[in-house]
Tab-separated table of C-alpha atoms in Angstrom:
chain	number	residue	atom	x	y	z
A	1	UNK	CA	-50.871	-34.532	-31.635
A	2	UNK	CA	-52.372	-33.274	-34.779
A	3	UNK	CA	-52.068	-30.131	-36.700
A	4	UNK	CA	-50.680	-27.219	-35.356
A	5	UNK	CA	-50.168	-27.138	-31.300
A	6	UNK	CA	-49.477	-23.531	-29.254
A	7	UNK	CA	-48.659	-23.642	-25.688
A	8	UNK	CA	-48.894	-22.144	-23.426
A	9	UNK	CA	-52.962	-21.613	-24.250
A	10	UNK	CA	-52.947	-18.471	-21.721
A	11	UNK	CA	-50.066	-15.995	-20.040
A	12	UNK	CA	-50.567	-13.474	-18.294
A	13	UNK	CA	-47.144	-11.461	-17.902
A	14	UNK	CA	-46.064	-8.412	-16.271
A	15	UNK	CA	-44.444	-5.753	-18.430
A	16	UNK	CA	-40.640	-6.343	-17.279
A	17	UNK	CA	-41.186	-10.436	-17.491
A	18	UNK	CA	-39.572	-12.730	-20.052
A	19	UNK	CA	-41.254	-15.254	-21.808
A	20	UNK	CA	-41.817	-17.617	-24.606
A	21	UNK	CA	-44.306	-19.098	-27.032
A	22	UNK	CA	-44.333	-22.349	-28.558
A	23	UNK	CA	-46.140	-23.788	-31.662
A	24	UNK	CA	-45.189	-27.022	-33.268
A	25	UNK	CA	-46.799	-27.962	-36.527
A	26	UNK	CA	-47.470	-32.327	-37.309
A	27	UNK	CA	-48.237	-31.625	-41.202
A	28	UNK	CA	-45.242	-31.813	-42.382
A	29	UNK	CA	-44.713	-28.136	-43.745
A	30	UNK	CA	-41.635	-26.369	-44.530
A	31	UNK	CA	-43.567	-22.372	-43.856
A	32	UNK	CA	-44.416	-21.104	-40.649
A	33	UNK	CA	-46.198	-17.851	-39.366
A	34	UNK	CA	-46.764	-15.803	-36.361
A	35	UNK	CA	-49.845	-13.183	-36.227
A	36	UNK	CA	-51.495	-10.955	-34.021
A	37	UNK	CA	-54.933	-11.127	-33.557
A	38	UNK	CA	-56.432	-7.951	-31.540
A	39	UNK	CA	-60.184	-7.146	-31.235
A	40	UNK	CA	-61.983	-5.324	-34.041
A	41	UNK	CA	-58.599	-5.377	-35.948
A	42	UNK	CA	-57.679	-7.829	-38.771
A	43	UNK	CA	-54.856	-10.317	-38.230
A	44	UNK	CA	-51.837	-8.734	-38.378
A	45	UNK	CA	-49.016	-10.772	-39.837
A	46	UNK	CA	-45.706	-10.551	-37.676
A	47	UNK	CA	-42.825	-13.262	-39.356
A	48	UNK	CA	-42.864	-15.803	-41.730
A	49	UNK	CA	-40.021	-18.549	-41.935
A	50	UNK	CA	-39.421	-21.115	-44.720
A	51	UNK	CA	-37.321	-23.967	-44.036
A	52	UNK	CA	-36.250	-22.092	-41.023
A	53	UNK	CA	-34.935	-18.968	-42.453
A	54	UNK	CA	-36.865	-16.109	-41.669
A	55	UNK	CA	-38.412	-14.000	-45.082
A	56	UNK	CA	-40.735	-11.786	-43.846
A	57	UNK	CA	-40.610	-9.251	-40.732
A	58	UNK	CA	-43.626	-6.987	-40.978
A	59	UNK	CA	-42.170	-3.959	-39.179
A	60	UNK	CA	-42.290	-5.850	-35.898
A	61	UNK	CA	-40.846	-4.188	-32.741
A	62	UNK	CA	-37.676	-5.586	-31.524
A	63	UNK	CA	-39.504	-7.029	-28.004
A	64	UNK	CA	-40.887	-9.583	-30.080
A	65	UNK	CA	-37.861	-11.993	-31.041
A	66	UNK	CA	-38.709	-15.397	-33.311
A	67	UNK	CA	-36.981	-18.297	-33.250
A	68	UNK	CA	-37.511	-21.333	-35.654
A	69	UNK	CA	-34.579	-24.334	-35.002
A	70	UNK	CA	-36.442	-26.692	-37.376
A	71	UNK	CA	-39.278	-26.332	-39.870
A	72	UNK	CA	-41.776	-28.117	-37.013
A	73	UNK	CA	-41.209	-25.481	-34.666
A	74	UNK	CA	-41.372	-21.811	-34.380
A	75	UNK	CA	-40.801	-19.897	-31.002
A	76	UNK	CA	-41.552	-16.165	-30.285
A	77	UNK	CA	-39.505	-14.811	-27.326
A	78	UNK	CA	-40.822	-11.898	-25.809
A	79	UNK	CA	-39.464	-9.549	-23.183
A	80	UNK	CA	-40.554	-5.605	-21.891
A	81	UNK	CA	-44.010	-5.774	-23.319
A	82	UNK	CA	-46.708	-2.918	-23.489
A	83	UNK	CA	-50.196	-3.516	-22.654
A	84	UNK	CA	-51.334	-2.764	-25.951
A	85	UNK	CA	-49.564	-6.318	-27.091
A	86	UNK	CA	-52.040	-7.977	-25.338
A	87	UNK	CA	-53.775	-9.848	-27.952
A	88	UNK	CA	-53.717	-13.510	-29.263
A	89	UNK	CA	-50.783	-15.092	-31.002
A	90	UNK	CA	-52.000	-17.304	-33.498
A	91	UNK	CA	-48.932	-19.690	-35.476
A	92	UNK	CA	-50.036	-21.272	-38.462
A	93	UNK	CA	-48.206	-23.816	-41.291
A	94	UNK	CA	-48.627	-23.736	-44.858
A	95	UNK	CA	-46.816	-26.448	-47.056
A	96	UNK	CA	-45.014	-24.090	-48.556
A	97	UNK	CA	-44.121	-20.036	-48.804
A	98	UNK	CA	-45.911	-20.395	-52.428
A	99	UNK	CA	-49.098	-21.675	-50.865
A	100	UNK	CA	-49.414	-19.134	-48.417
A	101	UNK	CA	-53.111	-19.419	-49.355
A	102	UNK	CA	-53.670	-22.452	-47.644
A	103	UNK	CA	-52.329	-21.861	-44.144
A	104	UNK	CA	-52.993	-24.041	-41.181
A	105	UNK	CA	-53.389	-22.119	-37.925
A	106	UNK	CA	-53.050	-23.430	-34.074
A	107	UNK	CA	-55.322	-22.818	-31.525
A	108	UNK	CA	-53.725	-19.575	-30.102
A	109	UNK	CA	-51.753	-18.137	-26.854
A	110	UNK	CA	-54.244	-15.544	-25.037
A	111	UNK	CA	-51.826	-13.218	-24.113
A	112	UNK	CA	-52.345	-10.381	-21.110
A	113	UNK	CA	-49.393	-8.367	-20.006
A	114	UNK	CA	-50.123	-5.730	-17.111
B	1	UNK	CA	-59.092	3.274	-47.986
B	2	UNK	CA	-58.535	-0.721	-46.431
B	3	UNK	CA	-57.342	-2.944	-48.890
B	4	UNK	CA	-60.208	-5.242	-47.771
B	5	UNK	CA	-63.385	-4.941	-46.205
B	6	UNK	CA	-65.709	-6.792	-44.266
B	7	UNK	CA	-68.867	-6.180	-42.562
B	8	UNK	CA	-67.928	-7.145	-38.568
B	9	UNK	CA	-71.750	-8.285	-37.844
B	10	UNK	CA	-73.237	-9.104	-35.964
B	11	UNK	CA	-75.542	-11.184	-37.804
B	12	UNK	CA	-78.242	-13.342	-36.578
B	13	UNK	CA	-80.386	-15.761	-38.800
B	14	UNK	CA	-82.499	-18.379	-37.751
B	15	UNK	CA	-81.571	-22.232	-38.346
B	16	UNK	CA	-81.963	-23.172	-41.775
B	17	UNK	CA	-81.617	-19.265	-43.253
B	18	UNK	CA	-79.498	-19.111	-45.867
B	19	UNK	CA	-76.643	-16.826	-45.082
B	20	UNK	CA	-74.598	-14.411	-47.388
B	21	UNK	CA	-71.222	-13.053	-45.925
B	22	UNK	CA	-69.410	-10.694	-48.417
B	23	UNK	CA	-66.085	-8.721	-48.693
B	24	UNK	CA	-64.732	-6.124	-50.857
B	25	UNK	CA	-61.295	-5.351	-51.964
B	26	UNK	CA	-59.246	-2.740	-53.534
B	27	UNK	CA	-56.234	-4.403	-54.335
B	28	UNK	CA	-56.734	-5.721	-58.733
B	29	UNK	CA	-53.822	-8.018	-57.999
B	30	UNK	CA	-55.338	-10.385	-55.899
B	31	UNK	CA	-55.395	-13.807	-57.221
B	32	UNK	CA	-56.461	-16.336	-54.629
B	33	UNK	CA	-59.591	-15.531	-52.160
B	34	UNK	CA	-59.703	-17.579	-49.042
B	35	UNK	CA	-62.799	-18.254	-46.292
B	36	UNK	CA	-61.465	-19.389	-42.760
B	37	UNK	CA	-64.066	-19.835	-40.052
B	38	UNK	CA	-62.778	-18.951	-36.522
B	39	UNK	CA	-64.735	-20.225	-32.926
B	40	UNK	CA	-65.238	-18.817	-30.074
B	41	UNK	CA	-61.154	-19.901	-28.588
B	42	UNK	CA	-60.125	-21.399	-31.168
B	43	UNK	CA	-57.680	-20.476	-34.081
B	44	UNK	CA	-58.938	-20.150	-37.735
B	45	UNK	CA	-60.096	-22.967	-39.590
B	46	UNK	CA	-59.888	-22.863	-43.742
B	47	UNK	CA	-62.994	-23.678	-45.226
B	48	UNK	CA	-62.318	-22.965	-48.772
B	49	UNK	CA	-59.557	-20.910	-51.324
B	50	UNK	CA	-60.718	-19.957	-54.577
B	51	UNK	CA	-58.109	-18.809	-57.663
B	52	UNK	CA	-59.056	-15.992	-59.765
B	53	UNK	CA	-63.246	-15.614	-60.338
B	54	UNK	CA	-65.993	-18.238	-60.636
B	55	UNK	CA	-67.890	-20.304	-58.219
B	56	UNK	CA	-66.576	-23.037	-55.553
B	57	UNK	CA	-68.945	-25.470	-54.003
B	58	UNK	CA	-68.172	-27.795	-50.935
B	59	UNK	CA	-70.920	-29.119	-49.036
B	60	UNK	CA	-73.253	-26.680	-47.618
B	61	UNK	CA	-70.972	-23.601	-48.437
B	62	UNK	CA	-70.473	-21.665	-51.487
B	63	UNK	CA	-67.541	-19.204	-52.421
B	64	UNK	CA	-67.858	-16.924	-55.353
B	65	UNK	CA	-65.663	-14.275	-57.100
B	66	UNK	CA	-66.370	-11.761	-58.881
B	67	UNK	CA	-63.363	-9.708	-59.983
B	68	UNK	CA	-64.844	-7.161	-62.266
B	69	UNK	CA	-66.635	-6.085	-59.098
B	70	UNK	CA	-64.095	-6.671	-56.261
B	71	UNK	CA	-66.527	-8.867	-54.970
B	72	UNK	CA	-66.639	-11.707	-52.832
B	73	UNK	CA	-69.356	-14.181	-50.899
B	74	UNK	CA	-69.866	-16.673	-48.965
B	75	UNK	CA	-73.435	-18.534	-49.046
B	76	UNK	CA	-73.942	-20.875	-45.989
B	77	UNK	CA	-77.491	-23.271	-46.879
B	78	UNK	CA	-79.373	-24.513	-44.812
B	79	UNK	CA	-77.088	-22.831	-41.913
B	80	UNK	CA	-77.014	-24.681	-38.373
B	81	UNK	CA	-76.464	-23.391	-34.765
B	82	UNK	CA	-73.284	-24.945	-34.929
B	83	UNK	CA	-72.084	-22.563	-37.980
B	84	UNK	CA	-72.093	-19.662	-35.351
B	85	UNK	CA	-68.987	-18.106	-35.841
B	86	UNK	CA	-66.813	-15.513	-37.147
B	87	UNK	CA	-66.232	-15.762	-40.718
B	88	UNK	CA	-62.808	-13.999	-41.827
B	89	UNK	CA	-62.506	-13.528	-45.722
B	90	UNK	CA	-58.559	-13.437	-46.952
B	91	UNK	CA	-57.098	-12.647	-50.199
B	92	UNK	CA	-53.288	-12.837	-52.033
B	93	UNK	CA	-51.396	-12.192	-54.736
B	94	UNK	CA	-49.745	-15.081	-56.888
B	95	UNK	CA	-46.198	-15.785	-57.918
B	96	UNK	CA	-43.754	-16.841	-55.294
B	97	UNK	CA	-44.920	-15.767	-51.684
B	98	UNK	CA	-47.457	-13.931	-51.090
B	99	UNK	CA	-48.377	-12.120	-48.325
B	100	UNK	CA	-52.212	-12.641	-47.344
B	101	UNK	CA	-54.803	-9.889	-46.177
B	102	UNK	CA	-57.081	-10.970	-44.431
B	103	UNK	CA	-60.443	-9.440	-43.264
B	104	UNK	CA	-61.954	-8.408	-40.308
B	105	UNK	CA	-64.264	-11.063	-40.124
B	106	UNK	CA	-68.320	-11.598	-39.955
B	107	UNK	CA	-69.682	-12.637	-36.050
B	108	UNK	CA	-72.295	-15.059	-37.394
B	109	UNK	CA	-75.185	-16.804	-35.034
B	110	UNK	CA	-77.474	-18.855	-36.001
B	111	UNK	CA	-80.285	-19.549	-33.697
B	112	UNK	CA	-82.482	-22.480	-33.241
């Protein structure tokens, strides 16, 4: 595996489910980011994390829980959803905080909750 | 008023147009101004980052800053079918970490 890997690629999840998404980054990079990507909106940054300590929580709603046990991984836990979270989760790397210019992103989770 | 702004498209040029994507800002502190390309599925994809103003070349694609204006552009020559995308411009602050803003992002298609 190269780059930055998300599973799962797709979830569809009812409103009262629990669930989890991964992302895993091969570049070596000590920051990490989660973001929301919704149509005709801009990316929406949700957490950052730098060498696994979390910096940055933009305002996020507490149904939305990150988790980052090493600076490879990041996890966002996610329980009692609204529809209007449907979106995709993008997680992307950057070598460091500092070079938050040059960020790395994964392919995505498609997320649906009904 | 949005810190920045970007024209959502769609465009359509035909192969081998020369295409100019653009996005203004409102934020003077801005310091580095990034291009990421984003298909169809697919996460986005950095083409270029540019610090403060002046011209960046790679390849086919061209990046320019103009900071007097809050200006910046993207030239694509001699643009190809497989360039259909959406362009998202994205801009920081220096010093530390910065947060990025990104765009809305340009729905390019070129067609053959």
């Amino acid at each position: 595996e190269t780059g930055v890997t998300q599973t799962p690629r797709h979830l569809v999840m009812g409103m009262t489910n629990k669930k989890s998404l991964k992302c895993e980054q091969h570049l070596g990079h000590n920051a990490m980011y989660w973001y929301k990507q919704s149509a005709k909106k801009p990316l929406e940054l949700m957490f950052v994390y730098n060498f696994k300590e979390q910096t940055e929580n933009n305002s996020v709603p507490s149904r939305f829980s990150p988790e980052c046990p090493n600076s490879s991984h990041l996890f966002l836990h996610l329980h009692t959803l609204q529809p209007e979270d449907s979106a995709l989760y993008l997680c992307a790397s950057s070598h460091r905080p500092e070079g938050s210019y040059e960020q790395y992103f994964g392919p995505g989770t498609r997320l649906t909750v009904t | 008023q949005k810190e920045v702004e970007q024209d959502p498209g769609p465009l359509s040029v035909p192969e081998g147009a020369i295409v100019s994507l653009n996005c203004t800002y409102s934020n003077s502190a801005f310091q580095y101004f990034m291009w990421y390309r984003q298909y169809s599925r697919k996460g986005p994809e950095l083409l270029m980052y540019t610090y403060s103003s002046g011209n960046k070349e790679d390849g086919r694609f061209t990046a320019q800053v103009d900071k007097s204006s809050k200006y910046i552009s993207l030239f694509i020559r001699d643009s190809q079918p497989s360039d259909s995308a959406t362009y998202l411009c994205a801009m920081s602050n220096s010093g530390g970490y910065q947060k990025v803003t990104f765009g809305i992002g340009t729905k390019l298609q070129v067609i053959p």
